mmCIF file of C-alpha atoms and ligand atoms in Angstrom:
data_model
loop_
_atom_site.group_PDB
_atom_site.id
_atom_site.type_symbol
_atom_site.label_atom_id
_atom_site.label_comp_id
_atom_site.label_asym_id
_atom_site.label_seq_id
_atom_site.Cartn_x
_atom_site.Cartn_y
_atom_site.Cartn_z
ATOM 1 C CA UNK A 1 -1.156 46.793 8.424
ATOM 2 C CA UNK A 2 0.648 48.979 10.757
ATOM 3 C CA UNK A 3 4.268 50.620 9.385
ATOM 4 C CA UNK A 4 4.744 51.446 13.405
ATOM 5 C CA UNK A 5 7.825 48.752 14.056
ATOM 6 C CA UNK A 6 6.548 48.209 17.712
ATOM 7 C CA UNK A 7 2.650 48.355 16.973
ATOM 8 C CA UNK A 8 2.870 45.453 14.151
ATOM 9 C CA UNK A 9 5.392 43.734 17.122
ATOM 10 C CA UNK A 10 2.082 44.074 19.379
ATOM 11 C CA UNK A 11 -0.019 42.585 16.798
ATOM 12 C CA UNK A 12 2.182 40.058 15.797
ATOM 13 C CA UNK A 13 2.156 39.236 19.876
ATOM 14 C CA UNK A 14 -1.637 39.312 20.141
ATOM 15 C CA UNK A 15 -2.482 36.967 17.129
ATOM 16 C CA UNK A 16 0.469 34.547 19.004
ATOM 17 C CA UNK A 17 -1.165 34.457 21.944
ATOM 18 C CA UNK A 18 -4.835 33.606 20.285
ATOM 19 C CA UNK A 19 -3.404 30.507 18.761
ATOM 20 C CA UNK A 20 -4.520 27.509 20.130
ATOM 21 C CA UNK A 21 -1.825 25.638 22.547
ATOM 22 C CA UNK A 22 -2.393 22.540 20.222
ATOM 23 C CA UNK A 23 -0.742 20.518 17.786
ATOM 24 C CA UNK A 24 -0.348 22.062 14.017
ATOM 25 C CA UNK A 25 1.648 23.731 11.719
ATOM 26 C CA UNK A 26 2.307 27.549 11.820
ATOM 27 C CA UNK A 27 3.335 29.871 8.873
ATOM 28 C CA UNK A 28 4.570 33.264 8.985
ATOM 29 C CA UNK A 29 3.621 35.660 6.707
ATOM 30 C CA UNK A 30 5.501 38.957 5.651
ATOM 31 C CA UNK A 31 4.047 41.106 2.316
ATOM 32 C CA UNK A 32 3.737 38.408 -0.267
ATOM 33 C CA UNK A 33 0.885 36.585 -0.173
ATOM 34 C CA UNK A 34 2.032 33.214 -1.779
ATOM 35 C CA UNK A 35 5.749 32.706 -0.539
ATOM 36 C CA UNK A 36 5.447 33.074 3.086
ATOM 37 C CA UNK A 37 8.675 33.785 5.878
ATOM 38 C CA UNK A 38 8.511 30.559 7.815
ATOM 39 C CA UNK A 39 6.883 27.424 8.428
ATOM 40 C CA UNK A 40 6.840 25.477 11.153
ATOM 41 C CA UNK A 41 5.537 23.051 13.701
ATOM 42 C CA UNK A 42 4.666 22.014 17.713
ATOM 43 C CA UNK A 43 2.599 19.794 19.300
ATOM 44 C CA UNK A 44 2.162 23.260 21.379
ATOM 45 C CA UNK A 45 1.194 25.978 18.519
ATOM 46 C CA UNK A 46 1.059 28.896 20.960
ATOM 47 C CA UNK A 47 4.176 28.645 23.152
ATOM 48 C CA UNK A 48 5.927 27.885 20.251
ATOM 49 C CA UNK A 49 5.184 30.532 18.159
ATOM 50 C CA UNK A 50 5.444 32.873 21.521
ATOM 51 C CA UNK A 51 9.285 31.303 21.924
ATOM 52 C CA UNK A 52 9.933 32.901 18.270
ATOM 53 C CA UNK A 53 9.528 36.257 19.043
ATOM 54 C CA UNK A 54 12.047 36.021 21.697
ATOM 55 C CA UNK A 55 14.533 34.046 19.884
ATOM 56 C CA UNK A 56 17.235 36.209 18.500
ATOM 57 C CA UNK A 57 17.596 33.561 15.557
ATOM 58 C CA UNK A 58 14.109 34.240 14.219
ATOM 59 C CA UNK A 59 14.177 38.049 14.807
ATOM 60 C CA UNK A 60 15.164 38.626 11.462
ATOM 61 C CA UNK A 61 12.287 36.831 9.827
ATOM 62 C CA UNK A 62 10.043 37.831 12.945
ATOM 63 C CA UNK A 63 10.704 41.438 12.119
ATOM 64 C CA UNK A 64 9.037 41.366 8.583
ATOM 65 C CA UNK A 65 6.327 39.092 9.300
ATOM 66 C CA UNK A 66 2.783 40.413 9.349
ATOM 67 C CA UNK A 67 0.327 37.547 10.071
ATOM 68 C CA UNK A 68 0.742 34.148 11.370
ATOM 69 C CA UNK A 69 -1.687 31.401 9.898
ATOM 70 C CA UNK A 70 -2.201 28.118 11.628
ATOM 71 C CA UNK A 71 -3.579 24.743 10.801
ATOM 72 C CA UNK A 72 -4.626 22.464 13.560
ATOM 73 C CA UNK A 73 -3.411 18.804 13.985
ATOM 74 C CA UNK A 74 -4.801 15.685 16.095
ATOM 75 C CA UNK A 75 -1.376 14.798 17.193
ATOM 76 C CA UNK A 76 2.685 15.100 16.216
ATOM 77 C CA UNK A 77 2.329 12.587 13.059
ATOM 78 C CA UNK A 78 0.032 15.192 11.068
ATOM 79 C CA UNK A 79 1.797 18.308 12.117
ATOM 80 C CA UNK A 80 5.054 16.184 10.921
ATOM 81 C CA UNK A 81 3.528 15.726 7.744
ATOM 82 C CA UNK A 82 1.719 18.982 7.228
ATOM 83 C CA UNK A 83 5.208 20.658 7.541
ATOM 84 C CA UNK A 84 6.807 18.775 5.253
ATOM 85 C CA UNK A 85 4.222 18.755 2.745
ATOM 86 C CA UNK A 86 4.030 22.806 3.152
ATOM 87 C CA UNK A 87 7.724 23.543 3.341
ATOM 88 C CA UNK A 88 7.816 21.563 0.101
ATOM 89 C CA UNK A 89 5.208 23.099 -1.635
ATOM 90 C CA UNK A 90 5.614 26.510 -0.226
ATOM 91 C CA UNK A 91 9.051 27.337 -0.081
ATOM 92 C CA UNK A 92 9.625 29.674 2.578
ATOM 93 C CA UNK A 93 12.264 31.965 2.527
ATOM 94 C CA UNK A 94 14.007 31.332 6.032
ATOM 95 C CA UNK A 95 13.514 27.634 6.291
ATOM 96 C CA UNK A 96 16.762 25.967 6.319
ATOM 97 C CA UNK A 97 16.180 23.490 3.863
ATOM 98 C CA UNK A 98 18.860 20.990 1.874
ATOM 99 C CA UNK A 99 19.444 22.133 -1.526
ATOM 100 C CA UNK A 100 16.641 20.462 -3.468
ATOM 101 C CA UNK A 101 17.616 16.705 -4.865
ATOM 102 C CA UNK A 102 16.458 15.901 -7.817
ATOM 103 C CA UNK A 103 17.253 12.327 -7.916
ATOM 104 C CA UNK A 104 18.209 10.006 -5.307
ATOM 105 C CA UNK A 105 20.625 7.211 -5.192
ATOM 106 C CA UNK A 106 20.803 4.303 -3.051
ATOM 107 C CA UNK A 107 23.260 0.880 -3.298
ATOM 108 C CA UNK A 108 21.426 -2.396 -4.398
ATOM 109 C CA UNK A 109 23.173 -5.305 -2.662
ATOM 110 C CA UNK A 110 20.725 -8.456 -2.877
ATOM 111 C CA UNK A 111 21.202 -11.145 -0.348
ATOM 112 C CA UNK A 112 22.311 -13.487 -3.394
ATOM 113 C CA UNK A 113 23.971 -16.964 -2.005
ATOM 114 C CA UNK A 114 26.573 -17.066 -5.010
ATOM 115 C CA UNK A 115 29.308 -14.705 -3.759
ATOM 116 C CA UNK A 116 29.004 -13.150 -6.934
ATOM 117 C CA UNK A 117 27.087 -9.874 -5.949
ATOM 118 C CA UNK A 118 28.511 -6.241 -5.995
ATOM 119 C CA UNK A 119 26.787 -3.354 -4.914
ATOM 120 C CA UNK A 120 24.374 -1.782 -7.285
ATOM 121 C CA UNK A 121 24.163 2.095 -7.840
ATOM 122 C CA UNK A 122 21.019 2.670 -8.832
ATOM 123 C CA UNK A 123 19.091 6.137 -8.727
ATOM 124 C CA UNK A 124 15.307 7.208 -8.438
ATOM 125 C CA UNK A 125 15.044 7.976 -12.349
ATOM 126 C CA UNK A 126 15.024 4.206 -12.890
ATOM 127 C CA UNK A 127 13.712 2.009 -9.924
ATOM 128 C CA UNK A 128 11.315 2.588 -7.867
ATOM 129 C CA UNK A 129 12.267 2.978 -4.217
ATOM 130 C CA UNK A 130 9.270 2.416 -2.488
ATOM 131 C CA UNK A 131 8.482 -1.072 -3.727
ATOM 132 C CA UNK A 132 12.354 -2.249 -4.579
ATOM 133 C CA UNK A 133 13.922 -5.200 -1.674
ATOM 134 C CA UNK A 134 17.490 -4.488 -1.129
ATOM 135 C CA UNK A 135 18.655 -0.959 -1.249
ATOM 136 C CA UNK A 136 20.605 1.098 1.221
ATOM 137 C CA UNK A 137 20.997 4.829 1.245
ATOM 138 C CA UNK A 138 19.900 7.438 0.980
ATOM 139 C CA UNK A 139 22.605 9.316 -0.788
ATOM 140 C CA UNK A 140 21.825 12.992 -2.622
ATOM 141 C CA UNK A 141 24.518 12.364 -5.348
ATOM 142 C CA UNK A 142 26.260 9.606 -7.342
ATOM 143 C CA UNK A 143 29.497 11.105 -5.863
ATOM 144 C CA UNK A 144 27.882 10.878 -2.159
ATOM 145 C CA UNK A 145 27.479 7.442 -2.741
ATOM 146 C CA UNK A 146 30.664 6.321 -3.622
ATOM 147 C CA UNK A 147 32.499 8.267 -1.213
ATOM 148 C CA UNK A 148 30.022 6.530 1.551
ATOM 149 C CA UNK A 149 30.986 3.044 0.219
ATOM 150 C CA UNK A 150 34.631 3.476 0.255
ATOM 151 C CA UNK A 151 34.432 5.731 3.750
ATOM 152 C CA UNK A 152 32.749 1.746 4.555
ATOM 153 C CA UNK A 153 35.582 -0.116 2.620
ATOM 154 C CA UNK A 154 38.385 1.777 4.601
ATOM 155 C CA UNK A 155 36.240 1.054 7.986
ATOM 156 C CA UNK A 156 35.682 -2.440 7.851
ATOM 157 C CA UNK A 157 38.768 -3.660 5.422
ATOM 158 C CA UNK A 158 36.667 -4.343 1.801
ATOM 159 C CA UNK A 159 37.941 -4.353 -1.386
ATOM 160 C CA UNK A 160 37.182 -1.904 -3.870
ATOM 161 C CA UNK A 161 37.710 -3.971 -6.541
ATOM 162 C CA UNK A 162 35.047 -6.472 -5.175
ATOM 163 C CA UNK A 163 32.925 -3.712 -4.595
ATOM 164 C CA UNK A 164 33.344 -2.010 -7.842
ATOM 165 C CA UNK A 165 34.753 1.000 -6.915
ATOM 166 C CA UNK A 166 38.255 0.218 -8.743
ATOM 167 C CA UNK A 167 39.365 -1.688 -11.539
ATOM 168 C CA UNK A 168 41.379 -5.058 -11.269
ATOM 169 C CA UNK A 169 45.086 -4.777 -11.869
ATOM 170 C CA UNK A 170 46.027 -7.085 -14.799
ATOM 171 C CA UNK A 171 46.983 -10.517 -13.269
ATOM 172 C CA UNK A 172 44.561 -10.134 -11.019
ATOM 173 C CA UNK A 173 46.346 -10.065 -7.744
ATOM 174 C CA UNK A 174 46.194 -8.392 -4.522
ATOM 175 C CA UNK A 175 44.848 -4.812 -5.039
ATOM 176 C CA UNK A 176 46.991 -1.584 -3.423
ATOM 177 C CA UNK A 177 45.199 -1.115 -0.026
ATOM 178 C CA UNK A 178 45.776 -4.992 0.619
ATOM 179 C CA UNK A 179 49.445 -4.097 0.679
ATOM 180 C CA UNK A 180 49.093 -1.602 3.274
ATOM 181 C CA UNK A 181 46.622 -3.509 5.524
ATOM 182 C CA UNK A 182 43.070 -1.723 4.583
ATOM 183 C CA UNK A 183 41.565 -4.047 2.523
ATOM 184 C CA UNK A 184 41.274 -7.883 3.810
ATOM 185 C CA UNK A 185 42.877 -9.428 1.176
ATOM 186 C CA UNK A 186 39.988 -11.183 -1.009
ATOM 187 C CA UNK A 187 41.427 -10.065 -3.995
ATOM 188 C CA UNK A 188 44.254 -12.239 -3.449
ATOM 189 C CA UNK A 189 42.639 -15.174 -1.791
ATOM 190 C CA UNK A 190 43.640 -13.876 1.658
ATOM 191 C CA UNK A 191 39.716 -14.036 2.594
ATOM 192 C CA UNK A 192 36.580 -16.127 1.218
ATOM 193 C CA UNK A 193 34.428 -13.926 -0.749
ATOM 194 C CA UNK A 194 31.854 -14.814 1.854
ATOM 195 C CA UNK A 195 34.052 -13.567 4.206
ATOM 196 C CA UNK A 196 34.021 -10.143 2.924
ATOM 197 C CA UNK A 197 30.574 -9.753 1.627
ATOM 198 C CA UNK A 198 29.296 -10.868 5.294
ATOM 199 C CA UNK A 199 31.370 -7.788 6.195
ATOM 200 C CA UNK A 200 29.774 -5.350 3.778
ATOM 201 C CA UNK A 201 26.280 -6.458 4.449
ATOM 202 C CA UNK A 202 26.625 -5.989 7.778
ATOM 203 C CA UNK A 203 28.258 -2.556 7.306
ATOM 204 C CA UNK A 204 25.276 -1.399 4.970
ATOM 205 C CA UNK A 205 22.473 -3.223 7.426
ATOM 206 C CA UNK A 206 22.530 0.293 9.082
ATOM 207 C CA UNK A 207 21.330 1.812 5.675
ATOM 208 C CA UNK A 208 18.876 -0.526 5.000
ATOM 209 C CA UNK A 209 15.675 1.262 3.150
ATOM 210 C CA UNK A 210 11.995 -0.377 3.977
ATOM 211 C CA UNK A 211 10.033 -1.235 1.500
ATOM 212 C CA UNK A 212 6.333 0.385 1.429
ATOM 213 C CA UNK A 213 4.528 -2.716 3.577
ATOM 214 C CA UNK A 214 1.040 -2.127 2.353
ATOM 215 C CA UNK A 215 -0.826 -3.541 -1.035
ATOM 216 C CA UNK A 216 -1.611 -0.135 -1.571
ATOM 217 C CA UNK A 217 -2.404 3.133 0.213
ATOM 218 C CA UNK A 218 -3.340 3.295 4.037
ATOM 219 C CA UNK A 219 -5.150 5.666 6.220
ATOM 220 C CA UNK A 220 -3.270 5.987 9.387
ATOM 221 C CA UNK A 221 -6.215 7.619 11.980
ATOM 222 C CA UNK A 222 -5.077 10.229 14.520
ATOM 223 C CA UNK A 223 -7.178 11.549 17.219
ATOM 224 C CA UNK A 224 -6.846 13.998 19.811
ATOM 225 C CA UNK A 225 -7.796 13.829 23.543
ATOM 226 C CA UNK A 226 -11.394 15.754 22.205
ATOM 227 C CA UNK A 227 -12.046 12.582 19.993
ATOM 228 C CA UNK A 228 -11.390 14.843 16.747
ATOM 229 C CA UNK A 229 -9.546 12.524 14.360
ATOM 230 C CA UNK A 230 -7.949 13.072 10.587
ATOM 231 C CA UNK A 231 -7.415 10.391 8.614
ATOM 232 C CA UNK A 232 -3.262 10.468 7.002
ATOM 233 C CA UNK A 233 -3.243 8.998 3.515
ATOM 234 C CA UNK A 234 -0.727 7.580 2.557
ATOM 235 C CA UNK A 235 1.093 5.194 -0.443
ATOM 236 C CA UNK A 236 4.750 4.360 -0.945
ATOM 237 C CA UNK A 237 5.603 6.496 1.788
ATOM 238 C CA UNK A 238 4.370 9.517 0.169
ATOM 239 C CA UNK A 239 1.376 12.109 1.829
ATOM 240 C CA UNK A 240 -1.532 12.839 -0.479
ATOM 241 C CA UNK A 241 -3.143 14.463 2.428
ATOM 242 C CA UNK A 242 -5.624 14.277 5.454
ATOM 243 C CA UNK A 243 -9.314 13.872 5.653
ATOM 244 C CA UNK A 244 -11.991 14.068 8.209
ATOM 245 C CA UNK A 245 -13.625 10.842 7.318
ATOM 246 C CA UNK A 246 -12.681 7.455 5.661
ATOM 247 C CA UNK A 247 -14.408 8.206 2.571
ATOM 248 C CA UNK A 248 -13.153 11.832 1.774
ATOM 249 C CA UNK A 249 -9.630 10.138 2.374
ATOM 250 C CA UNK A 250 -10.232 7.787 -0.525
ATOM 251 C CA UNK A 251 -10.909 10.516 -2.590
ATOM 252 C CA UNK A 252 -7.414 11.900 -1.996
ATOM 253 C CA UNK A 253 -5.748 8.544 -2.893
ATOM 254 C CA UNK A 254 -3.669 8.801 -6.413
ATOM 255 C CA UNK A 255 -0.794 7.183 -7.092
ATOM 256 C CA UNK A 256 2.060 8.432 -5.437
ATOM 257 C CA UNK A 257 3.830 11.168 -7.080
ATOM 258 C CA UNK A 258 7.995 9.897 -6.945
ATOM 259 C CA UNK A 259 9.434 8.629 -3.659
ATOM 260 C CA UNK A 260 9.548 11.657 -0.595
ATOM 261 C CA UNK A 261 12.609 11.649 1.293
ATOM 262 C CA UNK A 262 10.894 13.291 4.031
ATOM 263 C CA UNK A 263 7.724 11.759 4.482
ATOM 264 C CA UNK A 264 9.675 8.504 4.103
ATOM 265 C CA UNK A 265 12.049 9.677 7.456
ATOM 266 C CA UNK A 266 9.220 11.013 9.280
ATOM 267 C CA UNK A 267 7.021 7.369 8.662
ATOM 268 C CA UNK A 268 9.694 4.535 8.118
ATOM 269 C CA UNK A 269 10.555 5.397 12.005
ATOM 270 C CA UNK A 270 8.432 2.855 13.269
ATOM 271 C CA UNK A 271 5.130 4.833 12.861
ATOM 272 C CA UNK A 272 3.235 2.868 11.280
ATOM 273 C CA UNK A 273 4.095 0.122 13.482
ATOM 274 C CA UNK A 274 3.721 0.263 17.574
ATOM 275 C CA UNK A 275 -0.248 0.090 17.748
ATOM 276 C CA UNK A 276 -0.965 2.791 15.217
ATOM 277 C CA UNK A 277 -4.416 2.457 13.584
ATOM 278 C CA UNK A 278 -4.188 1.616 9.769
ATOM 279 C CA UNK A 279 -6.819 1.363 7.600
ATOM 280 C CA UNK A 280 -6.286 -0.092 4.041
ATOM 281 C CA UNK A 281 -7.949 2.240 1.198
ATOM 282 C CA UNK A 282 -7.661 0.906 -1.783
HETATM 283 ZN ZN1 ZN B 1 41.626 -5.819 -2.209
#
């Protein structure tokens, strides 16, 4: 490769402009040949990539990068998924990424009739959040969780001795933030339970997590104007991958390997609703 600044700036412009103006995922590649700069993705691969080497935010990265790889997509949904897929597996060293999570924690609040329910804290190490009814999150830390329920209590007047958050002061009666207005007063009979868990259910309807909708894992087809298709595999809202053909997407089928945070935002969006063509798998 060129050491000349502005001749590996030309070639760096001429492999941009031989990219196809189609959906995929781009990655940028400096000297290392297994952690690359920068990955990304456009339902327009070219002008995208061209828009980088103008933008003063990726001129750092731009500066040391040597080769750009692409990988073609039918549509948005696959370059969605390719990216996250490769960012996760990949790494790259300028993608602004959350700090990894290890586990992730979500409130279980059944729809019980016996006014007897609290919120649940429950994590990823012991339920499974593709296939469990009545959690809400998601939350990266015990401590994020808590502070989102009572940031909720203090909204919409709960108690945090109903919810769990605090314990009961002996005799039982009205908890502190009753006496200054913030809590609604079930804790001392100045609301029905019913009252206040209506409340709280409807506060944590916004956080509501869907449960995987399929038996098993589903094929969701994408095609683009050509009539080229891939076939998306998914299970539990995890990607195992895309396939050319119905039967070399089977072959990619496994069980799913822990729930994906970001597969589950990009799909749980209504994707698999709204006309999209599903095929079961399994
Ligand atoms: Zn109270």
């Amino acid at each position: 490769m060129a050491e000349d600044p502005r001749s590996q700036a030309d070639a760096l412009r001429s492999q941009a402009e031989a990219l196809p103006e189609s959906p995929g995922v781009y990655l940028f590649w400096g000297r290392s040949a297994t952690l690359p700069l920068y990955i990304g993705k456009s339902i327009h691969l070219r002008s995208r990539v061209l828009s980088h080497l103008r933008d003063p935010d990726s001129a750092r990265w731009v500066a040391q990068s040597l080769r750009i790889e692409h990988r073609r997509t039918p549509g948005e949904v696959g370059a969605l998924l390719l990216e996250a897929a490769l960012v996760k597996q990949l790494q790259p060293l300028h993608n602004q990424r959350l700090r990894r999570v290890r586990h992730l924690h979500a409130w279980r609040l059944a729809n019980g009739a016996d006014g007897t329910d609290r919120p649940e804290l429950v994590d990823t190490t012991r339920v499974d959040f593709a296939t469990t009814p009545h959690l809400h999150g998601l939350f990266a830390s015990r401590h994020a969780a808590q502070g989102a329920l009572r940031a909720m209590a203090d909204e919409h007047r709960l108690c945090l001795q109903r919810l769990g958050l605090e314990r009961a002061w002996r005799g039982s009666g009205a908890c502190f933030r009753a006496s200054i207005g913030r809590c609604g007063g079930v804790c001392a009979g100045g609301e029905t339970p019913a009252a206040h868990d209506a409340r709280l259910r409807a506060a944590l309807a916004a956080l509501r997590l869907l449960v995987w909708p399929h038996p098993g894992a589903v094929g969701l087809i994408e095609r683009d104007e050509t009539g080229w298709q891939q076939v998306h595999v998914l299970r539990h809202w995890c990607y195992l991958g895309s396939a050319d053909t119905l039967d070399a997407a089977r072959a990619l089928d496994r069980s799913a390997p822990g729930f994906d945070m970001d597969s589950y935002r990009i799909l749980s969006g209504g994707l698999l609703r709204d006309g999209a063509e599903l095929v079961a798998l399994a």
